[in-house]
PDB file of C-alpha atoms in Angstrom:
ATOM      1  CA  MET A 261      -0.219  -0.527   0.319  1.00 97.00           C
ATOM      2  CA  LYS A 262       0.777   3.180  -1.022  1.00 98.00           C
ATOM      3  CA  ILE A 263       0.078   6.116   1.715  1.00 98.00           C
ATOM      4  CA  ALA A 264      -0.085  10.229  -0.497  1.00 98.00           C
ATOM      5  CA  VAL A 265       1.081  12.048   2.858  1.00 98.00           C
ATOM      6  CA  PHE A 266      -0.297  15.301   3.713  1.00 98.00           C
ATOM      7  CA  CYS A 267       1.906  17.371   5.601  1.00 97.00           C
ATOM      8  CA  GLY A 268       3.690  21.001   7.166  1.00 95.00           C
ATOM      9  CA  SER A 269       6.416  21.911   5.639  1.00 94.00           C
ATOM     10  CA  SER A 270       7.420  23.459   8.952  1.00 95.00           C
ATOM     11  CA  LEU A 271       8.234  21.703  11.771  1.00 96.00           C
ATOM     12  CA  GLY A 272       5.139  24.131  13.744  1.00 95.00           C
ATOM     13  CA  ASN A 273       6.422  24.904  17.329  1.00 96.00           C
ATOM     14  CA  ASP A 274       5.040  21.721  19.506  1.00 95.00           C
ATOM     15  CA  GLU A 275       7.935  18.879  19.099  1.00 96.00           C
ATOM     16  CA  ARG A 276       5.154  16.189  19.829  1.00 97.00           C
ATOM     17  CA  PHE A 277       4.398  17.175  15.687  1.00 98.00           C
ATOM     18  CA  ALA A 278       7.813  16.396  14.663  1.00 98.00           C
ATOM     19  CA  GLN A 279       7.409  13.053  17.474  1.00 98.00           C
ATOM     20  CA  ALA A 280       4.732  11.837  15.741  1.00 98.00           C
ATOM     21  CA  ALA A 281       5.509  12.364  12.345  1.00 98.00           C
ATOM     22  CA  GLY A 282       8.408  10.128  12.330  1.00 98.00           C
ATOM     23  CA  ALA A 283       6.689   7.558  15.059  1.00 98.00           C
ATOM     24  CA  PHE A 284       3.935   7.355  12.036  1.00 98.00           C
ATOM     25  CA  GLY A 285       6.562   7.047   9.046  1.00 98.00           C
ATOM     26  CA  GLN A 286       8.634   4.379  10.738  1.00 98.00           C
ATOM     27  CA  TYR A 287       5.182   2.390  11.742  1.00 98.00           C
ATOM     28  CA  MET A 288       3.745   2.425   7.828  1.00 98.00           C
ATOM     29  CA  ALA A 289       7.432   1.117   6.996  1.00 98.00           C
ATOM     30  CA  SER A 290       7.066  -1.772   9.863  1.00 98.00           C
ATOM     31  CA  GLN A 291       3.828  -2.791   7.855  1.00 97.00           C
ATOM     32  CA  GLY A 292       5.399  -3.059   4.257  1.00 98.00           C
ATOM     33  CA  MET A 293       4.213   0.011   3.513  1.00 98.00           C
ATOM     34  CA  ASP A 294       5.299   3.175   1.152  1.00 98.00           C
ATOM     35  CA  LEU A 295       5.244   6.660   1.038  1.00 98.00           C
ATOM     36  CA  VAL A 296       4.247   9.796  -1.891  1.00 98.00           C
ATOM     37  CA  PHE A 297       4.200  13.035  -1.039  1.00 97.00           C
ATOM     38  CA  GLY A 298       5.081  16.420  -1.561  1.00 95.00           C
ATOM     39  CA  GLY A 299       9.437  15.370  -2.152  1.00 95.00           C
ATOM     40  CA  GLY A 300      10.987  18.347   0.692  1.00 93.00           C
ATOM     41  CA  LYS A 301      13.042  17.526   2.526  1.00 94.00           C
ATOM     42  CA  VAL A 302      11.995  20.189   5.239  1.00 94.00           C
ATOM     43  CA  GLY A 303       9.792  20.510   8.002  1.00 96.00           C
ATOM     44  CA  LEU A 304       7.434  16.586   8.883  1.00 97.00           C
ATOM     45  CA  MET A 305       7.507  16.001   5.570  1.00 96.00           C
ATOM     46  CA  GLY A 306      11.149  15.253   5.439  1.00 96.00           C
ATOM     47  CA  VAL A 307      10.051  13.643   9.190  1.00 98.00           C
ATOM     48  CA  VAL A 308       8.227  11.206   7.201  1.00 98.00           C
ATOM     49  CA  ALA A 309       9.386  10.661   4.861  1.00 98.00           C
ATOM     50  CA  ASP A 310      13.576  10.060   6.693  1.00 98.00           C
ATOM     51  CA  ALA A 311      10.992   7.876   8.930  1.00 98.00           C
ATOM     52  CA  VAL A 312      10.543   5.590   6.403  1.00 98.00           C
ATOM     53  CA  LEU A 313      13.302   5.113   4.217  1.00 98.00           C
ATOM     54  CA  ALA A 314      15.068   4.352   7.493  1.00 98.00           C
ATOM     55  CA  GLY A 315      12.452   1.648   7.553  1.00 98.00           C
ATOM     56  CA  GLY A 316      13.891   0.359   4.568  1.00 98.00           C
ATOM     57  CA  ARG A 317      10.462   1.232   2.283  1.00 98.00           C
ATOM     58  CA  GLU A 318       9.925   3.170  -1.030  1.00 98.00           C
ATOM     59  CA  VAL A 319       9.269   7.003  -1.269  1.00 98.00           C
ATOM     60  CA  TYR A 320       8.190   9.081  -3.859  1.00 98.00           C
ATOM     61  CA  GLY A 321       8.405  12.838  -4.390  1.00 97.00           C
ATOM     62  CA  VAL A 322       6.237  15.184  -6.494  1.00 97.00           C
ATOM     63  CA  ILE A 323       7.564  18.173  -6.812  1.00 95.00           C
ATOM     64  CA  PRO A 324       7.190  21.535  -8.933  1.00 93.00           C
ATOM     65  CA  GLU A 325       9.773  22.988 -10.574  1.00 92.00           C
ATOM     66  CA  SER A 326       9.835  25.992  -8.152  1.00 89.00           C
ATOM     67  CA  LEU A 327      10.374  24.625  -4.764  1.00 86.00           C
ATOM     68  CA  ARG A 328      12.854  21.843  -6.321  1.00 84.00           C
ATOM     69  CA  ASP A 329      14.850  24.339  -7.599  1.00 79.00           C
ATOM     70  CA  ARG A 330      14.322  26.677  -4.707  1.00 79.00           C
ATOM     71  CA  GLU A 331      17.021  23.272  -3.046  1.00 67.00           C
ATOM     72  CA  LEU A 332      13.665  22.162  -0.892  1.00 87.00           C
ATOM     73  CA  ALA A 333      14.021  18.853  -3.040  1.00 91.00           C
ATOM     74  CA  HIS A 334      14.837  15.612  -0.466  1.00 92.00           C
ATOM     75  CA  GLN A 335      17.640  14.453  -2.427  1.00 91.00           C
ATOM     76  CA  GLY A 336      17.568  10.658  -0.796  1.00 93.00           C
ATOM     77  CA  LEU A 337      14.052   9.771  -2.057  1.00 96.00           C
ATOM     78  CA  THR A 338      13.713   6.027  -4.118  1.00 97.00           C
ATOM     79  CA  ARG A 339      11.898   8.307  -6.871  1.00 97.00           C
ATOM     80  CA  LEU A 340      11.469  12.222  -7.408  1.00 96.00           C
ATOM     81  CA  ASP A 341       9.572  13.570  -9.373  1.00 96.00           C
ATOM     82  CA  VAL A 342       9.804  17.132 -10.913  1.00 96.00           C
ATOM     83  CA  VAL A 343       6.236  18.919 -12.049  1.00 96.00           C
ATOM     84  CA  SER A 344       5.272  22.151 -13.527  1.00 95.00           C
ATOM     85  CA  SER A 345       2.968  23.402 -11.527  1.00 94.00           C
ATOM     86  CA  MET A 346       1.142  21.791  -8.205  1.00 93.00           C
ATOM     87  CA  HIS A 347      -2.164  20.986 -10.094  1.00 95.00           C
ATOM     88  CA  GLU A 348      -0.115  18.452 -11.765  1.00 96.00           C
ATOM     89  CA  ARG A 349       2.110  17.690  -7.902  1.00 95.00           C
ATOM     90  CA  LYS A 350      -1.533  16.542  -6.651  1.00 95.00           C
ATOM     91  CA  ALA A 351      -3.438  15.030  -9.391  1.00 96.00           C
ATOM     92  CA  LEU A 352       0.017  12.774 -10.190  1.00 97.00           C
ATOM     93  CA  MET A 353       0.312  12.072  -6.468  1.00 97.00           C
ATOM     94  CA  ALA A 354      -3.162  11.362  -6.555  1.00 96.00           C
ATOM     95  CA  ASP A 355      -2.886   8.983  -8.639  1.00 97.00           C
ATOM     96  CA  MET A 356      -0.157   7.447  -7.663  1.00 98.00           C
ATOM     97  CA  ALA A 357      -1.674   6.840  -4.050  1.00 98.00           C
ATOM     98  CA  ASP A 358      -4.116   4.479  -2.269  1.00 98.00           C
ATOM     99  CA  ALA A 359      -4.760   6.445   0.650  1.00 98.00           C
ATOM    100  CA  PHE A 360      -4.996  10.020   1.262  1.00 98.00           C
ATOM    101  CA  VAL A 361      -3.653  11.194   5.634  1.00 98.00           C
ATOM    102  CA  ALA A 362      -2.850  14.633   6.839  1.00 98.00           C
ATOM    103  CA  LEU A 363      -0.466  15.079   9.117  1.00 98.00           C
ATOM    104  CA  PRO A 364      -0.630  18.218  11.197  1.00 98.00           C
ATOM    105  CA  GLY A 365      -0.008  21.570   9.132  1.00 97.00           C
ATOM    106  CA  GLY A 366      -1.383  24.517   6.802  1.00 97.00           C
ATOM    107  CA  PRO A 367      -3.532  25.640   4.378  1.00 96.00           C
ATOM    108  CA  GLY A 368      -1.130  23.957   1.827  1.00 95.00           C
ATOM    109  CA  THR A 369      -2.229  20.654   3.483  1.00 97.00           C
ATOM    110  CA  MET A 370      -6.399  21.711   4.104  1.00 97.00           C
ATOM    111  CA  ASP A 371      -6.044  22.095   0.687  1.00 97.00           C
ATOM    112  CA  GLU A 372      -4.225  18.766  -0.555  1.00 97.00           C
ATOM    113  CA  ILE A 373      -6.503  16.844   2.118  1.00 98.00           C
ATOM    114  CA  PHE A 374     -10.107  18.353   0.942  1.00 97.00           C
ATOM    115  CA  GLU A 375      -9.601  17.944  -2.740  1.00 97.00           C
ATOM    116  CA  ALA A 376      -8.087  14.137  -2.267  1.00 97.00           C
ATOM    117  CA  TRP A 377     -11.685  14.143  -0.058  1.00 96.00           C
ATOM    118  CA  THR A 378     -14.096  15.892  -2.605  1.00 95.00           C
ATOM    119  CA  TRP A 379     -12.676  13.386  -5.374  1.00 94.00           C
ATOM    120  CA  GLY A 380     -13.978  10.868  -2.583  1.00 94.00           C
ATOM    121  CA  GLN A 381     -17.103  11.371  -2.858  1.00 92.00           C
ATOM    122  CA  LEU A 382     -17.597  12.804  -6.248  1.00 91.00           C
ATOM    123  CA  GLY A 383     -16.584   8.884  -7.274  1.00 90.00           C
ATOM    124  CA  TYR A 384     -13.721  10.291  -8.613  1.00 92.00           C
ATOM    125  CA  HIS A 385     -11.392   7.531  -6.947  1.00 94.00           C
ATOM    126  CA  SER A 386     -13.051   4.837  -3.708  1.00 95.00           C
ATOM    127  CA  LYS A 387      -9.362   5.649  -1.836  1.00 97.00           C
ATOM    128  CA  PRO A 388      -9.373   6.275   1.656  1.00 98.00           C
ATOM    129  CA  CYS A 389      -9.178   9.976   3.351  1.00 98.00           C
ATOM    130  CA  ALA A 390      -7.847  10.177   7.607  1.00 98.00           C
ATOM    131  CA  PHE A 391      -7.175  12.620   8.879  1.00 98.00           C
ATOM    132  CA  TYR A 392      -3.624  12.227  11.484  1.00 98.00           C
ATOM    133  CA  ASN A 393      -5.745  14.074  14.223  1.00 98.00           C
ATOM    134  CA  VAL A 394      -2.111  14.116  17.333  1.00 97.00           C
ATOM    135  CA  ASP A 395      -2.570  15.665  20.161  1.00 96.00           C
ATOM    136  CA  GLY A 396      -6.003  17.106  19.396  1.00 97.00           C
ATOM    137  CA  TYR A 397      -4.499  18.995  16.283  1.00 98.00           C
ATOM    138  CA  PHE A 398      -7.579  18.801  14.468  1.00 98.00           C
ATOM    139  CA  ASP A 399     -10.311  19.090  17.196  1.00 98.00           C
ATOM    140  CA  GLU A 400     -11.777  22.647  15.345  1.00 98.00           C
ATOM    141  CA  LEU A 401     -11.803  21.739  12.141  1.00 97.00           C
ATOM    142  CA  LEU A 402     -13.776  17.775  13.067  1.00 97.00           C
ATOM    143  CA  ALA A 403     -16.330  20.188  14.839  1.00 97.00           C
ATOM    144  CA  PHE A 404     -16.648  22.616  11.787  1.00 97.00           C
ATOM    145  CA  ILE A 405     -16.888  19.627   8.963  1.00 97.00           C
ATOM    146  CA  ARG A 406     -20.212  18.417  11.751  1.00 96.00           C
ATOM    147  CA  LYS A 407     -20.968  22.322  11.719  1.00 97.00           C
ATOM    148  CA  MET A 408     -20.812  21.908   7.296  1.00 97.00           C
ATOM    149  CA  SER A 409     -23.066  18.593   7.049  1.00 96.00           C
ATOM    150  CA  GLY A 410     -25.677  20.158  10.873  1.00 96.00           C
ATOM    151  CA  ALA A 411     -25.888  22.419   7.803  1.00 98.00           C
ATOM    152  CA  GLY A 412     -27.250  20.660   4.558  1.00 97.00           C
ATOM    153  CA  PHE A 413     -25.058  21.313   2.774  1.00 96.00           C
ATOM    154  CA  LEU A 414     -22.248  18.269   3.924  1.00 94.00           C
ATOM    155  CA  LYS A 415     -24.478  14.893   3.856  1.00 93.00           C
ATOM    156  CA  PRO A 416     -23.636  12.451   6.729  1.00 94.00           C
ATOM    157  CA  GLU A 417     -22.367   9.746   5.382  1.00 93.00           C
ATOM    158  CA  TYR A 418     -19.747  12.267   4.176  1.00 94.00           C
ATOM    159  CA  ALA A 419     -18.584  12.911   6.043  1.00 94.00           C
ATOM    160  CA  GLU A 420     -18.040  10.332   8.237  1.00 94.00           C
ATOM    161  CA  MET A 421     -16.148   8.557   5.388  1.00 94.00           C
ATOM    162  CA  VAL A 422     -13.186  10.602   6.733  1.00 97.00           C
ATOM    163  CA  ILE A 423     -11.003   8.996   8.961  1.00 98.00           C
ATOM    164  CA  VAL A 424      -9.718  10.259  11.495  1.00 98.00           C
ATOM    165  CA  LYS A 425      -7.528   8.296  14.718  1.00 98.00           C
ATOM    166  CA  ASP A 426      -4.451   9.528  17.032  1.00 97.00           C
ATOM    167  CA  GLN A 427      -2.594   6.565  16.443  1.00 97.00           C
ATOM    168  CA  PRO A 428      -0.679   5.025  14.146  1.00 98.00           C
ATOM    169  CA  ALA A 429      -2.283   1.353  14.668  1.00 98.00           C
ATOM    170  CA  ALA A 430      -5.707   2.849  14.600  1.00 98.00           C
ATOM    171  CA  LEU A 431      -5.425   4.912  11.208  1.00 98.00           C
ATOM    172  CA  VAL A 432      -3.603   1.752   9.831  1.00 98.00           C
ATOM    173  CA  SER A 433      -5.948  -0.607  10.372  1.00 98.00           C
ATOM    174  CA  ALA A 434      -9.030   1.834   9.697  1.00 98.00           C
ATOM    175  CA  LEU A 435      -7.535   2.628   5.984  1.00 98.00           C
ATOM    176  CA  LYS A 436      -6.882  -0.911   4.904  1.00 96.00           C
ATOM    177  CA  SER A 437     -10.878  -1.442   6.210  1.00 97.00           C
ATOM    178  CA  TYR A 438     -11.916   1.213   4.219  1.00 97.00           C
ATOM    179  CA  GLN A 439     -15.516   1.039   2.358  1.00 93.00           C
ATOM    180  CA  PRO A 440     -16.253   3.738   0.129  1.00 90.00           C
ATOM    181  CA  PRO A 441     -19.587   6.078   0.814  1.00 87.00           C
ATOM    182  CA  SER A 442     -22.123   5.327  -2.154  1.00 80.00           C
ATOM    183  CA  ARG A 443     -20.740   7.880  -4.776  1.00 74.00           C
ATOM    184  CA  LYS A 444     -22.682  11.733  -5.063  1.00 72.00           C
ATOM    185  CA  TRP A 445     -25.646  12.015  -7.652  1.00 67.00           C
ATOM    186  CA  SER A 446     -25.882   7.774  -8.782  1.00 60.00           C
TER     187      SER A 446
END
């Protein structure tokens, strides 16, 4: 299984984020899973990639040329694809991955996981989408998702299709057993 991980290009201001990112990468590797990610050597992205590599697994990076040229690309990957835009990056990552997981991060992380989730809702793929909720990082976002559903903008089955776990083993187990809801407007 190849898991696309979306997460911060910085470490954040709490060392628990980096510790959790490393633990998730280690657990992925111990379960024979490979990583698809944004290709950067910085922040939580670099921590996850290094942990998966240290565990002897494959790591596939996808990075836009403009970011590679700023020397942000991780040089020790199994493969690094250089693309021309963020749109190409997300599309290639989606094609390569069997599942999508968001770790703590900023707007880029939210953009990536919400796009993958939307594509799943629309039936463009049937892959699981998940939040690794490190120390409650996503709690307010999850409350807002419930608000969207309660306000009638998101059917409950599509709100519930997103996996939320705070431990690597539980998260990976849920990814493996995921059953998608019926496609929207099918």
